[in-house]
PDB file of C-alpha atoms and ligand atoms in Angstrom:
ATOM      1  CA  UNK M   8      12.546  -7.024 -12.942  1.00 84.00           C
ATOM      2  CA  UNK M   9      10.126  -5.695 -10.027  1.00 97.00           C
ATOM      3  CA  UNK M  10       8.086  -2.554 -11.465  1.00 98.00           C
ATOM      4  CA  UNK M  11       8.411  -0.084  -9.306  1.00 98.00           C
ATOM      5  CA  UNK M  12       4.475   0.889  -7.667  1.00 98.00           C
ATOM      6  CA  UNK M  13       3.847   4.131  -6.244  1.00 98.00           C
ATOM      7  CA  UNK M  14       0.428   4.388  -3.807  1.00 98.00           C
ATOM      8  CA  UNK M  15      -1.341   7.080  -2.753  1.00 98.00           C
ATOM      9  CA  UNK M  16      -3.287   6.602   0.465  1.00 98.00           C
ATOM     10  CA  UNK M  17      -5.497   9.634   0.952  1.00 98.00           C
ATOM     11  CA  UNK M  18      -6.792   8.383   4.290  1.00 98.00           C
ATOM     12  CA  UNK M  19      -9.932  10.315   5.215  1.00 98.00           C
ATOM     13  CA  UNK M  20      -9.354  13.297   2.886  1.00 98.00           C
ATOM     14  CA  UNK M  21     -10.831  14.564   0.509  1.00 95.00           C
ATOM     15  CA  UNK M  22     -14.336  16.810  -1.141  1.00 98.00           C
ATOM     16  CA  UNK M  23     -14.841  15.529  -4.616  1.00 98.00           C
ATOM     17  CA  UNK M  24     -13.446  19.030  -6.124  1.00 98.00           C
ATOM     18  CA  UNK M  25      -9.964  17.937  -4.302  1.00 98.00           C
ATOM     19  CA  UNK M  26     -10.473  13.872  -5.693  1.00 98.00           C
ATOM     20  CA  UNK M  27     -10.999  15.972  -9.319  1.00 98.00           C
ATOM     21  CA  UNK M  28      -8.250  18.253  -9.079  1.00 97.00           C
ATOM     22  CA  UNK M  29      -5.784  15.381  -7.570  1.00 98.00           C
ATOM     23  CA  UNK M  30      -6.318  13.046 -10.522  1.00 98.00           C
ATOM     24  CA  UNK M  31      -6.798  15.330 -13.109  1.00 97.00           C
ATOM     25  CA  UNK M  32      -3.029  17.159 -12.056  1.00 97.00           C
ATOM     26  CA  UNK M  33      -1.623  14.104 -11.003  1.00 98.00           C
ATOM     27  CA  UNK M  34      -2.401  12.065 -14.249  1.00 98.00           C
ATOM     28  CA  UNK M  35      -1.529  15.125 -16.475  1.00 97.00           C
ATOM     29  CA  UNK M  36       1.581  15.566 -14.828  1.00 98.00           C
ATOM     30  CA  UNK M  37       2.769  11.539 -14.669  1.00 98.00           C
ATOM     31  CA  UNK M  38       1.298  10.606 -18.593  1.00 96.00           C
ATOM     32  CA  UNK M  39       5.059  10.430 -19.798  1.00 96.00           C
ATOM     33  CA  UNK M  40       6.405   8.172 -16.716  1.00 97.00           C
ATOM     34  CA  UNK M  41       7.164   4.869 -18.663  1.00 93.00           C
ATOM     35  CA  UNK M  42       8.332   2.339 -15.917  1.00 97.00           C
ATOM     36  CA  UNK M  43       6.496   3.292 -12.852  1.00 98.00           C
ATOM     37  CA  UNK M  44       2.996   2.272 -11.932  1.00 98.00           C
ATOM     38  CA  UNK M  45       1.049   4.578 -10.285  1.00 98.00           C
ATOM     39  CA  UNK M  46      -1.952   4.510  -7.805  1.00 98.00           C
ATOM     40  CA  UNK M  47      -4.348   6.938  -5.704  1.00 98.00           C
ATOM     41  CA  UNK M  48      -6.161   5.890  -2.698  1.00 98.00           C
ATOM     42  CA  UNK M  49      -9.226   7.908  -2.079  1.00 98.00           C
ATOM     43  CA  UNK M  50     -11.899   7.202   0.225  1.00 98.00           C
ATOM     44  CA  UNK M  51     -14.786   4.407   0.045  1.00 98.00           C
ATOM     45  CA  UNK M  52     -17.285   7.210  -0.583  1.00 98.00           C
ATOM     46  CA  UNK M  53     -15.095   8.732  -2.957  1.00 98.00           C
ATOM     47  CA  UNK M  54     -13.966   5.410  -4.854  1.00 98.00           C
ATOM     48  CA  UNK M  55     -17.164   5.878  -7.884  1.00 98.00           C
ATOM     49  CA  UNK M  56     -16.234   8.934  -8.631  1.00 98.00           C
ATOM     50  CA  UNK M  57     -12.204   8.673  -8.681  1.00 98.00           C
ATOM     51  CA  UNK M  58     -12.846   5.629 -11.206  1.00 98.00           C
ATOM     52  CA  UNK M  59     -14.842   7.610 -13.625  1.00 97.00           C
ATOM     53  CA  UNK M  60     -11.742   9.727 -13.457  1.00 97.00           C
ATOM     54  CA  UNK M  61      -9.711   7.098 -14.147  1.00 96.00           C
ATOM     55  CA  UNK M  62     -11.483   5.869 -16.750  1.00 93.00           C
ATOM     56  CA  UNK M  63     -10.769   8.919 -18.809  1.00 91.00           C
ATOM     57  CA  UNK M  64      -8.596   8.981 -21.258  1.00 88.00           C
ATOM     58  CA  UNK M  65      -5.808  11.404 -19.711  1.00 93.00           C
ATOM     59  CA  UNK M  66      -5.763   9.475 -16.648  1.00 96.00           C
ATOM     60  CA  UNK M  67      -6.633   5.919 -17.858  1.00 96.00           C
ATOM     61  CA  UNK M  68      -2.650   5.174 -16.715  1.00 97.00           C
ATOM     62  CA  UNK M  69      -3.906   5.581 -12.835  1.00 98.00           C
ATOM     63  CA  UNK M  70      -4.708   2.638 -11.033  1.00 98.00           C
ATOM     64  CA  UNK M  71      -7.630   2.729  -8.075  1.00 98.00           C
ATOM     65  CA  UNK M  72      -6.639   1.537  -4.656  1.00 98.00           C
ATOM     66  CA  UNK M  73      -9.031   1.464  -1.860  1.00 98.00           C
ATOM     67  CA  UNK M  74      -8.095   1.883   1.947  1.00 98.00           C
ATOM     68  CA  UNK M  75     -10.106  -0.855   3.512  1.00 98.00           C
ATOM     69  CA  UNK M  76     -13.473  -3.408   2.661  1.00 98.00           C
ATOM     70  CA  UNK M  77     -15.293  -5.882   4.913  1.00 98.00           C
ATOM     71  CA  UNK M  78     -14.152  -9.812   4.961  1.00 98.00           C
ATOM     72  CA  UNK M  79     -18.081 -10.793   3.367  1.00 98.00           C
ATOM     73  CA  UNK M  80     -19.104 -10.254   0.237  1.00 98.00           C
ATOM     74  CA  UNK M  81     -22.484  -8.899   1.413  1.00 98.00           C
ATOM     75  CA  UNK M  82     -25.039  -9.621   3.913  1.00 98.00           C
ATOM     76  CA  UNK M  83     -26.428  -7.552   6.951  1.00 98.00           C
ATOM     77  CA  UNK M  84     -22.943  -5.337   7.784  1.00 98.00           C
ATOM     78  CA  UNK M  85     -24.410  -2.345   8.721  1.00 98.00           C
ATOM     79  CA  UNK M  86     -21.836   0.222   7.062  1.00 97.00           C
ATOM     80  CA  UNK M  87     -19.511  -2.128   5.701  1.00 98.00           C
ATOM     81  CA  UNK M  88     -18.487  -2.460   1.913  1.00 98.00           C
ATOM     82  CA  UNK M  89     -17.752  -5.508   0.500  1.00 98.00           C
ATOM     83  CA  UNK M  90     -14.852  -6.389  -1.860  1.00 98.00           C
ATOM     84  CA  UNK M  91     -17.063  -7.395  -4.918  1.00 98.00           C
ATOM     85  CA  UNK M  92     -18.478  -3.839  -4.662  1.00 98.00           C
ATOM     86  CA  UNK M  93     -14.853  -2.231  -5.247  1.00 98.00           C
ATOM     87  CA  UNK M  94     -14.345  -4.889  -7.605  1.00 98.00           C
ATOM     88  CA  UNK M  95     -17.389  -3.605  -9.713  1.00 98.00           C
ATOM     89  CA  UNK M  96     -15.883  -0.054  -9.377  1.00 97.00           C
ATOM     90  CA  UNK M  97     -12.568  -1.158 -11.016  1.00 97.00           C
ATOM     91  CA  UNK M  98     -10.657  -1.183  -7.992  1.00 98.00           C
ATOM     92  CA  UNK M  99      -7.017  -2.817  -8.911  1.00 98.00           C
ATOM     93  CA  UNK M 100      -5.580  -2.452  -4.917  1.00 98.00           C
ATOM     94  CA  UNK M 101      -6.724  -2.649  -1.527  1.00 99.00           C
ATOM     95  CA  UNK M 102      -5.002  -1.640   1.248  1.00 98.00           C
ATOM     96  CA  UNK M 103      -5.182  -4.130   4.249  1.00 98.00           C
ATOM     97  CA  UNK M 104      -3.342  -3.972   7.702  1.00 98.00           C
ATOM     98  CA  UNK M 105      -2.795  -0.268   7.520  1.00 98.00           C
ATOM     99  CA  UNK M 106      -1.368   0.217  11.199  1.00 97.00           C
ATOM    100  CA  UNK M 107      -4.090   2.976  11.776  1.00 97.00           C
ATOM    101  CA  UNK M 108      -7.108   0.373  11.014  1.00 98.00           C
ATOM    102  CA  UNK M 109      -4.861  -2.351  13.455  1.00 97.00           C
ATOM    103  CA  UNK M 110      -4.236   0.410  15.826  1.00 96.00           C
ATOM    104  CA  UNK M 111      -7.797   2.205  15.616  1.00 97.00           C
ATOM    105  CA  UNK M 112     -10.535  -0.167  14.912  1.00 97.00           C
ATOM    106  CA  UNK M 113      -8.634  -3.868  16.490  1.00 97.00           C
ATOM    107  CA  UNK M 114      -7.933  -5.420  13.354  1.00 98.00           C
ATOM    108  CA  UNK M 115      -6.452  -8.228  14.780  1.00 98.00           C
ATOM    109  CA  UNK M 116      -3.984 -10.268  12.081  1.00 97.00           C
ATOM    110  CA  UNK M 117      -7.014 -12.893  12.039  1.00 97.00           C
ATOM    111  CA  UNK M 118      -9.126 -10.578  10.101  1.00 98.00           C
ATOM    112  CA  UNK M 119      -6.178  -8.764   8.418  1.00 98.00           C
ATOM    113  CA  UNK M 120      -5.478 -12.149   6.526  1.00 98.00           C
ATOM    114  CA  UNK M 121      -9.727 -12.627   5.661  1.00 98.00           C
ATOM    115  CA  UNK M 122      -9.228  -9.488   4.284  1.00 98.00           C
ATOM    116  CA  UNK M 123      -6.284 -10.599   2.347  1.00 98.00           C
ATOM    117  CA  UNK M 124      -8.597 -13.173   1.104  1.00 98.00           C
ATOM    118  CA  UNK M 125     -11.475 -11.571   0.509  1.00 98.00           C
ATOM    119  CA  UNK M 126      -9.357  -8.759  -1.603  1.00 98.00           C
ATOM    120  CA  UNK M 127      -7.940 -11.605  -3.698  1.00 98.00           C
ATOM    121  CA  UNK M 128     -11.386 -13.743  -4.104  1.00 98.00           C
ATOM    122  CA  UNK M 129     -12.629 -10.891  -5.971  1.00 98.00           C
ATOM    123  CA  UNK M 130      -9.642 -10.394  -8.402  1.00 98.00           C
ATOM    124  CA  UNK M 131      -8.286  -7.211  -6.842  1.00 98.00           C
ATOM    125  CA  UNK M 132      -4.437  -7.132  -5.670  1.00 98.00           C
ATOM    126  CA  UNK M 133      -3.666  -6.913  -1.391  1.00 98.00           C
ATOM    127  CA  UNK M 134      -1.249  -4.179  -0.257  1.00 99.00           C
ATOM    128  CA  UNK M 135      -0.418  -6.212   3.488  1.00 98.00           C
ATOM    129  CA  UNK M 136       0.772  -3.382   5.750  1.00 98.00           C
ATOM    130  CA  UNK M 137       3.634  -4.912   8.384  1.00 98.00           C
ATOM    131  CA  UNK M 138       5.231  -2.378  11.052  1.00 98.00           C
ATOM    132  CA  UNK M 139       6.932  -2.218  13.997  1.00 97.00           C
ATOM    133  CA  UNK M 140       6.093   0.130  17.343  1.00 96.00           C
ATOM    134  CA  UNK M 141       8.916   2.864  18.350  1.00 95.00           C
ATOM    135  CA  UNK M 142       8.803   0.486  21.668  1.00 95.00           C
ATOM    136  CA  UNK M 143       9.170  -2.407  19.479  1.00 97.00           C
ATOM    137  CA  UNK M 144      11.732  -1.347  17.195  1.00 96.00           C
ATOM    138  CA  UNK M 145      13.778   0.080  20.655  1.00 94.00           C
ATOM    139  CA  UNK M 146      13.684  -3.800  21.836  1.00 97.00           C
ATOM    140  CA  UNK M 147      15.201  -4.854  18.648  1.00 97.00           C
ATOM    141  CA  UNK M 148      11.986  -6.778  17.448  1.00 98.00           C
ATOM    142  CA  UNK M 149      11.106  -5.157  14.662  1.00 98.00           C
ATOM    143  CA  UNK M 150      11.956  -8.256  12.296  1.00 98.00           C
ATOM    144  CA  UNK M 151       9.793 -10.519  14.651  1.00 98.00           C
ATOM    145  CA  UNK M 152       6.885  -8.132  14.397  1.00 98.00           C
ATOM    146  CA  UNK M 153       6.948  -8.125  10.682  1.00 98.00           C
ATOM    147  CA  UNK M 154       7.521 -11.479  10.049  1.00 98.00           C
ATOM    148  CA  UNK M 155       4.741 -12.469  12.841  1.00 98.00           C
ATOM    149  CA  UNK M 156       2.700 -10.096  10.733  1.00 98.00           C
ATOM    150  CA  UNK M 157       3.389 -11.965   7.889  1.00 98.00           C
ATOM    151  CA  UNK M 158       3.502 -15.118   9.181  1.00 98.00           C
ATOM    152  CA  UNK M 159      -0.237 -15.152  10.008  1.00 98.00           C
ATOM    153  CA  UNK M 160      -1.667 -14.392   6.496  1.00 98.00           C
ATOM    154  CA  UNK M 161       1.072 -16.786   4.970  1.00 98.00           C
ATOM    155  CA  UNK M 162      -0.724 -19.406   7.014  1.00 98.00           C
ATOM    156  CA  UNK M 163      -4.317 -18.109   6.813  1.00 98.00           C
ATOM    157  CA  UNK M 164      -3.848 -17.867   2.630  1.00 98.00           C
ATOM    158  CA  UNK M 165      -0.820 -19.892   1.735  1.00 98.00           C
ATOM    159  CA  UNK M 166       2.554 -18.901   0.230  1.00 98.00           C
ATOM    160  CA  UNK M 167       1.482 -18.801  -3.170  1.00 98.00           C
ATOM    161  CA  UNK M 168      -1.152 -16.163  -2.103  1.00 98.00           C
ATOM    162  CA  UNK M 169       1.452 -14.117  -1.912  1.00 98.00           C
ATOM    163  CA  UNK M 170       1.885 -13.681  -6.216  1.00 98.00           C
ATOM    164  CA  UNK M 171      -0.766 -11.920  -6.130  1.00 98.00           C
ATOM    165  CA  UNK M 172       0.140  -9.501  -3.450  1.00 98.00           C
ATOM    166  CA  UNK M 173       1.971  -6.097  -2.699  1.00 98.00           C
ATOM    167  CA  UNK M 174       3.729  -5.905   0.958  1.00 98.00           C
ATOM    168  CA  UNK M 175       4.276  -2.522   2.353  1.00 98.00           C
ATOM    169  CA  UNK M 176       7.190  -2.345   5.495  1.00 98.00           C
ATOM    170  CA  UNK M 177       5.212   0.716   7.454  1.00 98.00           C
ATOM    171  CA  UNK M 178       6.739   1.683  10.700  1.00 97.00           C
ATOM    172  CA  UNK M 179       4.861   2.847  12.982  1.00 96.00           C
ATOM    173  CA  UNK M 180       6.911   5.428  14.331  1.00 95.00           C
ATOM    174  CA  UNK M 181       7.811   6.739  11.048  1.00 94.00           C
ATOM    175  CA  UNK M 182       3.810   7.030   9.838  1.00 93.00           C
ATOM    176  CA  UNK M 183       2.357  11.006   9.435  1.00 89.00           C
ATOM    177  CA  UNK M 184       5.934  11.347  12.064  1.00 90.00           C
ATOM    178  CA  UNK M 185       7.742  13.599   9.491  1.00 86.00           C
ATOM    179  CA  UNK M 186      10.382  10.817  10.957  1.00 87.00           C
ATOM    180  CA  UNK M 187      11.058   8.436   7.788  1.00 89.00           C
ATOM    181  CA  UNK M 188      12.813   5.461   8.120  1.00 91.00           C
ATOM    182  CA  UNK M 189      16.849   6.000   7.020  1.00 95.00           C
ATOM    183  CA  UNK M 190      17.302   3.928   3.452  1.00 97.00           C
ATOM    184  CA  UNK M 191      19.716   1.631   5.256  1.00 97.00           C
ATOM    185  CA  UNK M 192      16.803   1.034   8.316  1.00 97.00           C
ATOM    186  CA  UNK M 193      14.326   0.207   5.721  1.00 98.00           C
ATOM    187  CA  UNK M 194      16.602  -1.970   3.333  1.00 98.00           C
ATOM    188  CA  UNK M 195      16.905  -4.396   6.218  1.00 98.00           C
ATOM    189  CA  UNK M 196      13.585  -4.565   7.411  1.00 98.00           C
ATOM    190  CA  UNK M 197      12.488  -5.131   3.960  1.00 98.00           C
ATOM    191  CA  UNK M 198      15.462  -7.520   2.781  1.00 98.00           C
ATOM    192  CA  UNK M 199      14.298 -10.181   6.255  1.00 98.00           C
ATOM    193  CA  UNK M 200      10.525  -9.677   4.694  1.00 98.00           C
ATOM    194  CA  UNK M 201      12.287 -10.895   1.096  1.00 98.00           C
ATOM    195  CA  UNK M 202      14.359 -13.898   2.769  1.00 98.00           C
ATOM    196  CA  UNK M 203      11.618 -14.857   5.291  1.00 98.00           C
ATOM    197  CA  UNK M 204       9.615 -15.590   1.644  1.00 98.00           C
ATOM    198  CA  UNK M 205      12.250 -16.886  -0.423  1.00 98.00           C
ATOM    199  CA  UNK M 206      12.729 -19.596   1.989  1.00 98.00           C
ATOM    200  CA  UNK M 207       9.608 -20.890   1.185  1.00 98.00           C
ATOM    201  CA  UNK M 208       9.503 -20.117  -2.511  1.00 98.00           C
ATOM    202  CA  UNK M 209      12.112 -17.955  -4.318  1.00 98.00           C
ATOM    203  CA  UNK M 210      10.335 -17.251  -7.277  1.00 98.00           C
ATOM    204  CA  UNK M 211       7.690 -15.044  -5.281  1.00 98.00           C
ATOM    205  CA  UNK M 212       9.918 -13.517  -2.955  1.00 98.00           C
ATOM    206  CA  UNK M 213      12.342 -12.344  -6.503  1.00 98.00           C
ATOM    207  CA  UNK M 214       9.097 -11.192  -7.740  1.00 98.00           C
ATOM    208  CA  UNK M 215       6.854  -9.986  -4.880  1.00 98.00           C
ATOM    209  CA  UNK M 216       6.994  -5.898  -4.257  1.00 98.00           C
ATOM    210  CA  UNK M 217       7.774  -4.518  -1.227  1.00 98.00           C
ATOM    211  CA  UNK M 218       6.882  -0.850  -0.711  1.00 98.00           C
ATOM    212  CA  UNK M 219       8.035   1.731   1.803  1.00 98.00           C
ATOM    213  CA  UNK M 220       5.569   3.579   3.789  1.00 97.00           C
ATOM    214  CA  UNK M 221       6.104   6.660   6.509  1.00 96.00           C
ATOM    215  CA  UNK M 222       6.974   9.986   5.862  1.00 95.00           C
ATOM    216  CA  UNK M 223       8.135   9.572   2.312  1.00 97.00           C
ATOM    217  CA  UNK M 224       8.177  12.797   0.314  1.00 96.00           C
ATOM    218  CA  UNK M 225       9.609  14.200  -2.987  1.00 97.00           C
ATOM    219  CA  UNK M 226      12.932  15.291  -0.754  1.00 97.00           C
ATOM    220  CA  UNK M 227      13.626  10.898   0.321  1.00 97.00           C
ATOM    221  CA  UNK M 228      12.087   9.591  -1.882  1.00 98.00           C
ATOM    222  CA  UNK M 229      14.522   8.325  -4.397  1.00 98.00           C
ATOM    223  CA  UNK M 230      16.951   7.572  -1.733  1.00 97.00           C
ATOM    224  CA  UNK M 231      14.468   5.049  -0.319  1.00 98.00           C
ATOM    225  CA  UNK M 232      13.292   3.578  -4.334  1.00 98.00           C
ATOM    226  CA  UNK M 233      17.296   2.997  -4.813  1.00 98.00           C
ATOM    227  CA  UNK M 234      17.542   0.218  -2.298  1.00 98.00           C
ATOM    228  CA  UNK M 235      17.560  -3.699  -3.638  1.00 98.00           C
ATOM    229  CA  UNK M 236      14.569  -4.744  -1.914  1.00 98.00           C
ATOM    230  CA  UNK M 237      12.603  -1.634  -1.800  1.00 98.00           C
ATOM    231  CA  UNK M 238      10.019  -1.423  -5.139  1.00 98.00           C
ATOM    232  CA  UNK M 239       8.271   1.926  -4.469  1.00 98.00           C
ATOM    233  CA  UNK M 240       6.317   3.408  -1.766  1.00 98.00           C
ATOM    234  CA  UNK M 241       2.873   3.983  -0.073  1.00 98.00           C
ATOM    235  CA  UNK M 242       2.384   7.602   0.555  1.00 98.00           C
ATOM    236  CA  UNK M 243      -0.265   9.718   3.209  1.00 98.00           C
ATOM    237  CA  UNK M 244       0.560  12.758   4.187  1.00 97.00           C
ATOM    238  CA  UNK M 245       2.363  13.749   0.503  1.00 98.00           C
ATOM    239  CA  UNK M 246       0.111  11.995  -1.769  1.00 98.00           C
ATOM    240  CA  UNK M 247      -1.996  15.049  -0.898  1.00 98.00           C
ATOM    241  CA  UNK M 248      -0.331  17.484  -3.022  1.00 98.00           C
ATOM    242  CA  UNK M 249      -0.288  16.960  -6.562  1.00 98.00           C
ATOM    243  CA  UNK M 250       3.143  18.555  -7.100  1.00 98.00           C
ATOM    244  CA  UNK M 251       4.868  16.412  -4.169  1.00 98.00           C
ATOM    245  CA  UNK M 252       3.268  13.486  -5.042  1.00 98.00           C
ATOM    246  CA  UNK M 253       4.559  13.495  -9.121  1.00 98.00           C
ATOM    247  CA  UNK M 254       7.763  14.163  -7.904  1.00 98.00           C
ATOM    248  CA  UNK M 255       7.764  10.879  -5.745  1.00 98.00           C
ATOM    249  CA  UNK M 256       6.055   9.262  -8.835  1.00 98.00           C
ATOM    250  CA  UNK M 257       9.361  10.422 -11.192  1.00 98.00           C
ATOM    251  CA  UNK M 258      11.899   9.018  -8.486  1.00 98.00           C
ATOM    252  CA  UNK M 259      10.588   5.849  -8.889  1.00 98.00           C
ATOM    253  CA  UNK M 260      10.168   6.051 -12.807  1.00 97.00           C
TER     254      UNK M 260
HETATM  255  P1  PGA O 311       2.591   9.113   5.755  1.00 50.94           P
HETATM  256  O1  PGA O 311       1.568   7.855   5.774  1.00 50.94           O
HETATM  257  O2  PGA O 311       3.232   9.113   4.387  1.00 50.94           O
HETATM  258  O3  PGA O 311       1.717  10.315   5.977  1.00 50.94           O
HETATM  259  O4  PGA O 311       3.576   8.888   6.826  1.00 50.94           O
HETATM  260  C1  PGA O 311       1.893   6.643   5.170  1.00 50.94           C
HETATM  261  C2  PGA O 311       0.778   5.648   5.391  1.00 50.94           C
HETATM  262  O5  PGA O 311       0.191   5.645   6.467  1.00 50.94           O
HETATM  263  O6  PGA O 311       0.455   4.844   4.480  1.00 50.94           O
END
């Protein structure tokens, strides 16, 4: 059986009295879920102080997930931060292939998959972001995309890479939209993501999670977490507010 994994990404949010408040109502509020893992996403400057939060007892159930690192471990990368550093931090997650860092800094899928590889090098878990356009998904390519998506850090890293990874299905047009995906639009999307893997190895695809992402809120969200092949959900916009948030948490749990 999948656990269910529920991701906060906080994108560039955040003063450190909102990372406090966040994880110290979050964690209160999610200390009795028993199935679902849980995880908050707060920025690269923020990611030393959210683990000392996280380290405390009430909130020692949280897991840390960062947003993005650099494909070296160190060296002259003038701004960059380098997956052993989250490692150091406790980081359990890193998100890589977000649409916004393809869309807004040309993260090709050539350094989406290093970064794949540098997140797993350092014993920390990838969260590979695959989407379709609204173009895209109007051609009737949006399995293509994915798969093509997929495709290029399954042969960058290798299948088995992949049991030690998270996949989240993000469309595009359904990302800070208010526009989610319907459950039946996302069950397919991530069912071909499922298939495309099983045919290669069936044990990872049974056992690999595949989260939703765009638009979800407390109001979809168990809707979405009901489907076969969907195993919980990475969350912007409503991963800001504690109370929505927890809510999306206990849909999943
Ligand atoms: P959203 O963002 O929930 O605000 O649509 C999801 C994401 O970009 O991960």
């Amino acid at each position: 059986m999948r656990q269910k994994l529920v991701v906060g990404n906080w994108k560039m949010h955040g003063s450190r009295t909102q990372v406090r408040q966040l994880i110290e109502s979050v964690a209160a509020s999610t200390a009795d879920l028993k199935k679902v893992e849980i995880a908050v996403g707060p920025t690269l400057l923020h990611i030393g102080f959210a683990a000392e939060l996280c380290t405390s007892e009430d909130a020692s159930h949280l897991k840390l997930a960062a947003q993005n690192l650099f494909t070296e471990p160190e060296g002259a990368f003038t701004g960059e931060v380098s997956a052993p550093m989250l490692a150091e931090y406790g980081v359990n997650y890193v998100i890589v292939g977000h649409s916004e860092r393809r869309e807004f800094f040309a993260e090709t899928d050539q350094v989406v998959a290093a970064k794949f590889k540098a997140t797993q090098a350092s014993g920390m878990i990838p969260i590979l972001c695959v989407g379709e356009s609204l173009s895209q998904r109007e051609a009737g390519t949006s399995a293509e995309v994915v798969l093509t998506q997929l495709n290029a850090v399954i042969q960058s890293a290798g299948i088995e890479a992949l049991q030690y990874a998270v996949l989240a299905y993000e469309p595009l047009w359904a990302i800070g939209t208010g526009k989610t995906a319907s459950k039946e639009q996302a069950q397919e999307i991530h069912h071909v993501l499922r298939e495309h893997i099983a045919k290669s190895n069936a044990t990872i695809a049974e056992d690999i999670r595949i989260l939703y992402g765009g638009s979800v809120k407390a109001a979809n969200a168990a809707e979405l977490f009901s489907q076969a092949d969907i195993d919980g959900g990475l969350v912007g916009g409503a991963s800001l507010k504690a109370e929505e948030f927890v809510s999306i948490c206990k849909s999943a749990d």
